[in-house]
Amino acid sequence: THRGPHTRFGVGAEDRVLALSSPSFDMSVYEFLGLTAAGGTVVLPEPERAKDPEHWAELLSAHRVTVWNSAPALLDMVVDHLDSTGARPLGDLRLALLGGDWIPVSLPDRARAIAPALRFVALGGATESSIHSTLYEVVKTDSRWTSIPYGRPMANQRTYILDELLQPVPPGVPGELFLAGIGLAREYLGRPEQTAERFF
């Protein structure tokens, strides 16, 4: 799934990402493997300041970071910091890839206020499906939204909304999200009971 952002958003050797995700969090895979596979650069925070949005803002500017990849709360924190300090816009930050949690509806516009060229992308999926399976680029928010849309399947991936009998539900009817496609794992290694429960 690293090829999806590369192809769709032109991620390449000139890009730099600020690595904020814990290595135990699946989103860190794109920071370290995805961006470097494209020839890009990974910017690491100082360990003692790794949770400090002021430090992140300094690194964004000093290293001319172009790609942000994190859970929404981290982008929200740096936007809050930059809003409160009246910092000048981040002209190099061009792409925000966010996933792993609910995205505040106000965040895309707030982020673009400090990074005017920013393309804001909501990603969804599960670790078992190569981390990202769905994508929604937020071009404009709608005041009626209560959440950012979950998105559509990425290339070579499929999504299904099924009921408790594993039958498709009609549009607008609640159900459970199931993922399929080339990125889906085959099993939990050495865990047949968990595999039987979660895969079919």
mmCIF file of C-alpha atoms in Angstrom:
data_model
loop_
_atom_site.group_PDB
_atom_site.id
_atom_site.type_symbol
_atom_site.label_atom_id
_atom_site.label_comp_id
_atom_site.label_asym_id
_atom_site.label_seq_id
_atom_site.Cartn_x
_atom_site.Cartn_y
_atom_site.Cartn_z
ATOM 1 C CA THR A 1 0.000 0.000 0.000
ATOM 2 C CA HIS A 2 3.005 2.331 0.077
ATOM 3 C CA ARG A 3 2.653 2.675 -3.710
ATOM 4 C CA GLY A 4 -0.805 4.242 -3.332
ATOM 5 C CA PRO A 5 0.429 7.516 -1.776
ATOM 6 C CA HIS A 6 3.556 7.499 -3.966
ATOM 7 C CA THR A 7 1.564 7.271 -7.175
ATOM 8 C CA ARG A 8 -1.426 9.375 -6.210
ATOM 9 C CA PHE A 9 0.437 12.184 -4.447
ATOM 10 C CA GLY A 10 3.793 12.133 -6.216
ATOM 11 C CA VAL A 11 5.845 11.161 -3.160
ATOM 12 C CA GLY A 12 9.495 10.887 -4.131
ATOM 13 C CA ALA A 13 13.136 11.598 -3.395
ATOM 14 C CA GLU A 14 12.590 15.302 -2.694
ATOM 15 C CA ASP A 15 10.140 14.582 0.139
ATOM 16 C CA ARG A 16 10.862 14.695 3.858
ATOM 17 C CA VAL A 17 8.662 13.265 6.618
ATOM 18 C CA LEU A 18 8.767 14.022 10.340
ATOM 19 C CA ALA A 19 8.744 10.628 12.104
ATOM 20 C CA LEU A 20 6.485 11.010 15.135
ATOM 21 C CA SER A 21 4.724 7.650 15.303
ATOM 22 C CA SER A 22 5.989 5.068 17.760
ATOM 23 C CA PRO A 23 7.668 2.125 16.000
ATOM 24 C CA SER A 24 5.037 -0.079 17.700
ATOM 25 C CA PHE A 25 2.259 1.816 15.853
ATOM 26 C CA ASP A 26 1.580 0.568 12.328
ATOM 27 C CA MET A 27 1.614 4.079 10.818
ATOM 28 C CA SER A 28 5.356 4.252 11.479
ATOM 29 C CA VAL A 29 5.862 1.665 8.728
ATOM 30 C CA TYR A 30 5.125 4.272 6.055
ATOM 31 C CA GLU A 31 7.464 6.808 7.648
ATOM 32 C CA PHE A 32 10.438 4.470 7.726
ATOM 33 C CA LEU A 33 9.821 2.065 4.846
ATOM 34 C CA GLY A 34 7.371 3.812 2.542
ATOM 35 C CA LEU A 35 9.091 7.160 2.294
ATOM 36 C CA THR A 36 12.593 5.729 2.146
ATOM 37 C CA ALA A 37 11.460 3.312 -0.596
ATOM 38 C CA ALA A 38 10.570 6.432 -2.594
ATOM 39 C CA GLY A 39 14.049 7.835 -1.897
ATOM 40 C CA GLY A 40 12.732 10.377 0.616
ATOM 41 C CA THR A 41 14.207 11.528 3.917
ATOM 42 C CA VAL A 42 13.046 10.741 7.458
ATOM 43 C CA VAL A 43 13.490 13.557 10.000
ATOM 44 C CA LEU A 44 13.779 12.302 13.596
ATOM 45 C CA PRO A 45 12.898 14.400 16.639
ATOM 46 C CA GLU A 46 15.302 14.615 19.548
ATOM 47 C CA PRO A 47 14.290 11.744 21.879
ATOM 48 C CA GLU A 48 13.842 13.976 24.927
ATOM 49 C CA ARG A 49 11.565 16.327 22.935
ATOM 50 C CA ALA A 50 9.727 13.701 20.881
ATOM 51 C CA LYS A 51 6.343 14.643 22.384
ATOM 52 C CA ASP A 52 6.831 18.419 22.186
ATOM 53 C CA PRO A 53 4.813 20.206 19.462
ATOM 54 C CA GLU A 54 7.112 23.226 19.706
ATOM 55 C CA HIS A 55 10.019 20.960 18.720
ATOM 56 C CA TRP A 56 7.970 19.470 15.882
ATOM 57 C CA ALA A 57 7.253 22.976 14.555
ATOM 58 C CA GLU A 58 10.971 23.797 14.674
ATOM 59 C CA LEU A 59 11.795 20.624 12.733
ATOM 60 C CA LEU A 60 9.037 21.220 10.170
ATOM 61 C CA SER A 61 10.541 24.597 9.377
ATOM 62 C CA ALA A 62 14.267 23.815 9.700
ATOM 63 C CA HIS A 63 14.109 20.646 7.585
ATOM 64 C CA ARG A 64 11.438 21.920 5.193
ATOM 65 C CA VAL A 65 9.288 18.852 5.871
ATOM 66 C CA THR A 66 6.906 18.100 2.995
ATOM 67 C CA VAL A 67 4.931 15.073 4.283
ATOM 68 C CA TRP A 68 3.088 14.654 7.586
ATOM 69 C CA ASN A 69 2.054 11.093 8.532
ATOM 70 C CA SER A 70 0.427 10.497 11.922
ATOM 71 C CA ALA A 71 -2.662 10.004 13.998
ATOM 72 C CA PRO A 72 -4.875 13.126 13.840
ATOM 73 C CA ALA A 73 -4.172 14.176 17.437
ATOM 74 C CA LEU A 74 -0.509 14.884 16.653
ATOM 75 C CA LEU A 75 -1.311 17.196 13.740
ATOM 76 C CA ASP A 76 -3.945 18.859 15.924
ATOM 77 C CA MET A 77 -1.290 19.494 18.594
ATOM 78 C CA VAL A 78 1.194 21.143 16.219
ATOM 79 C CA VAL A 79 -1.565 23.218 14.588
ATOM 80 C CA ASP A 80 -2.659 24.404 18.066
ATOM 81 C CA HIS A 81 0.939 25.339 18.856
ATOM 82 C CA LEU A 82 1.435 27.222 15.590
ATOM 83 C CA ASP A 83 -1.939 28.988 15.999
ATOM 84 C CA SER A 84 -1.022 30.143 19.504
ATOM 85 C CA THR A 85 2.403 31.479 18.489
ATOM 86 C CA GLY A 86 1.332 33.197 15.283
ATOM 87 C CA ALA A 87 4.075 31.370 13.390
ATOM 88 C CA ARG A 88 4.498 32.053 9.693
ATOM 89 C CA PRO A 89 2.950 29.544 7.281
ATOM 90 C CA LEU A 90 4.744 26.289 6.499
ATOM 91 C CA GLY A 91 5.171 26.654 2.752
ATOM 92 C CA ASP A 92 6.892 23.291 2.234
ATOM 93 C CA LEU A 93 4.337 21.056 3.967
ATOM 94 C CA ARG A 94 2.290 19.740 1.044
ATOM 95 C CA LEU A 95 0.768 16.421 2.161
ATOM 96 C CA ALA A 96 -0.842 15.237 5.408
ATOM 97 C CA LEU A 97 -1.649 11.525 5.697
ATOM 98 C CA LEU A 98 -3.807 10.900 8.763
ATOM 99 C CA GLY A 99 -5.216 7.678 10.147
ATOM 100 C CA GLY A 100 -5.614 5.506 13.184
ATOM 101 C CA ASP A 101 -8.299 7.603 14.877
ATOM 102 C CA TRP A 102 -11.252 9.943 14.357
ATOM 103 C CA ILE A 103 -10.320 13.167 12.537
ATOM 104 C CA PRO A 104 -11.904 16.405 13.800
ATOM 105 C CA VAL A 105 -13.937 17.996 10.991
ATOM 106 C CA SER A 106 -12.282 21.369 11.676
ATOM 107 C CA LEU A 107 -8.722 20.016 11.330
ATOM 108 C CA PRO A 108 -8.329 20.163 7.514
ATOM 109 C CA ASP A 109 -9.111 23.892 7.341
ATOM 110 C CA ARG A 110 -7.089 24.695 10.460
ATOM 111 C CA ALA A 111 -4.104 22.786 9.053
ATOM 112 C CA ARG A 112 -4.354 24.555 5.692
ATOM 113 C CA ALA A 113 -4.299 27.900 7.507
ATOM 114 C CA ILE A 114 -0.704 27.133 8.577
ATOM 115 C CA ALA A 115 0.233 25.156 5.436
ATOM 116 C CA PRO A 116 -1.646 26.696 2.488
ATOM 117 C CA ALA A 117 -0.497 24.120 -0.103
ATOM 118 C CA LEU A 118 -1.503 21.148 2.071
ATOM 119 C CA ARG A 119 -3.342 18.178 0.591
ATOM 120 C CA PHE A 120 -5.232 16.604 3.506
ATOM 121 C CA VAL A 121 -5.810 12.852 3.257
ATOM 122 C CA ALA A 122 -7.782 10.613 5.615
ATOM 123 C CA LEU A 123 -6.615 6.992 5.579
ATOM 124 C CA GLY A 124 -8.396 3.980 7.012
ATOM 125 C CA GLY A 125 -7.703 0.327 7.401
ATOM 126 C CA ALA A 126 -6.235 -2.241 9.711
ATOM 127 C CA THR A 127 -2.791 -3.594 10.425
ATOM 128 C CA GLU A 128 -3.981 -6.897 8.951
ATOM 129 C CA SER A 129 -4.583 -5.199 5.598
ATOM 130 C CA SER A 130 -1.211 -3.504 5.132
ATOM 131 C CA ILE A 131 -2.281 -0.593 7.349
ATOM 132 C CA HIS A 132 -4.154 1.537 4.773
ATOM 133 C CA SER A 133 -7.088 0.256 2.743
ATOM 134 C CA THR A 134 -9.217 3.360 2.248
ATOM 135 C CA LEU A 135 -8.436 6.915 1.285
ATOM 136 C CA TYR A 136 -10.383 10.173 1.262
ATOM 137 C CA GLU A 137 -8.782 13.427 0.175
ATOM 138 C CA VAL A 138 -10.492 16.290 1.993
ATOM 139 C CA VAL A 139 -10.664 19.055 -0.585
ATOM 140 C CA LYS A 140 -13.411 20.941 1.212
ATOM 141 C CA THR A 141 -15.289 20.232 4.433
ATOM 142 C CA ASP A 142 -19.047 20.410 4.719
ATOM 143 C CA SER A 143 -20.537 22.172 7.756
ATOM 144 C CA ARG A 144 -23.118 19.376 8.027
ATOM 145 C CA TRP A 145 -20.472 16.697 8.514
ATOM 146 C CA THR A 146 -20.101 15.075 11.916
ATOM 147 C CA SER A 147 -16.976 13.249 10.769
ATOM 148 C CA ILE A 148 -14.568 13.072 7.848
ATOM 149 C CA PRO A 149 -15.732 10.417 5.347
ATOM 150 C CA TYR A 150 -13.905 7.105 5.729
ATOM 151 C CA GLY A 151 -13.098 7.013 2.037
ATOM 152 C CA ARG A 152 -13.024 4.604 -0.846
ATOM 153 C CA PRO A 153 -10.833 1.535 -1.314
ATOM 154 C CA MET A 154 -7.293 2.125 -2.504
ATOM 155 C CA ALA A 155 -6.080 0.389 -5.669
ATOM 156 C CA ASN A 156 -6.301 -3.421 -5.507
ATOM 157 C CA GLN A 157 -8.287 -3.302 -2.251
ATOM 158 C CA ARG A 158 -11.975 -3.782 -1.535
ATOM 159 C CA THR A 159 -14.327 -2.810 1.282
ATOM 160 C CA TYR A 160 -17.627 -4.384 2.272
ATOM 161 C CA ILE A 161 -20.239 -3.326 4.817
ATOM 162 C CA LEU A 162 -21.855 -6.521 6.097
ATOM 163 C CA ASP A 163 -24.509 -7.445 8.649
ATOM 164 C CA GLU A 164 -24.176 -10.053 11.403
ATOM 165 C CA LEU A 165 -24.947 -12.797 8.850
ATOM 166 C CA LEU A 166 -22.089 -11.531 6.651
ATOM 167 C CA GLN A 167 -24.538 -10.234 4.042
ATOM 168 C CA PRO A 168 -24.114 -6.813 2.363
ATOM 169 C CA VAL A 169 -26.239 -4.043 3.842
ATOM 170 C CA PRO A 170 -27.947 -1.360 1.719
ATOM 171 C CA PRO A 171 -26.506 2.183 1.674
ATOM 172 C CA GLY A 172 -27.276 4.045 4.890
ATOM 173 C CA VAL A 173 -27.797 0.886 6.952
ATOM 174 C CA PRO A 174 -25.260 0.272 9.738
ATOM 175 C CA GLY A 175 -23.011 -2.744 9.431
ATOM 176 C CA GLU A 176 -19.471 -3.861 10.021
ATOM 177 C CA LEU A 177 -16.542 -3.013 7.740
ATOM 178 C CA PHE A 178 -14.700 -5.911 6.091
ATOM 179 C CA LEU A 179 -11.521 -5.469 4.050
ATOM 180 C CA ALA A 180 -10.204 -7.548 1.158
ATOM 181 C CA GLY A 181 -7.560 -7.336 -1.531
ATOM 182 C CA ILE A 182 -3.905 -7.957 -2.197
ATOM 183 C CA GLY A 183 -2.752 -6.287 1.022
ATOM 184 C CA LEU A 184 -4.768 -8.537 3.325
ATOM 185 C CA ALA A 185 -2.840 -10.949 5.534
ATOM 186 C CA ARG A 186 -3.688 -14.644 5.294
ATOM 187 C CA GLU A 187 -3.582 -15.435 8.997
ATOM 188 C CA TYR A 188 -2.239 -14.587 12.424
ATOM 189 C CA LEU A 189 0.926 -16.653 12.527
ATOM 190 C CA GLY A 190 0.580 -19.472 15.054
ATOM 191 C CA ARG A 191 -2.879 -18.274 16.204
ATOM 192 C CA PRO A 192 -5.452 -20.488 14.474
ATOM 193 C CA GLU A 193 -8.334 -19.546 16.812
ATOM 194 C CA GLN A 194 -7.852 -15.817 16.264
ATOM 195 C CA THR A 195 -7.436 -16.392 12.519
ATOM 196 C CA ALA A 196 -10.713 -18.355 12.373
ATOM 197 C CA GLU A 197 -12.484 -15.571 14.273
ATOM 198 C CA ARG A 198 -11.246 -12.670 12.126
ATOM 199 C CA PHE A 199 -10.545 -14.030 8.632
ATOM 200 C CA PHE A 200 -12.866 -15.786 6.185
#
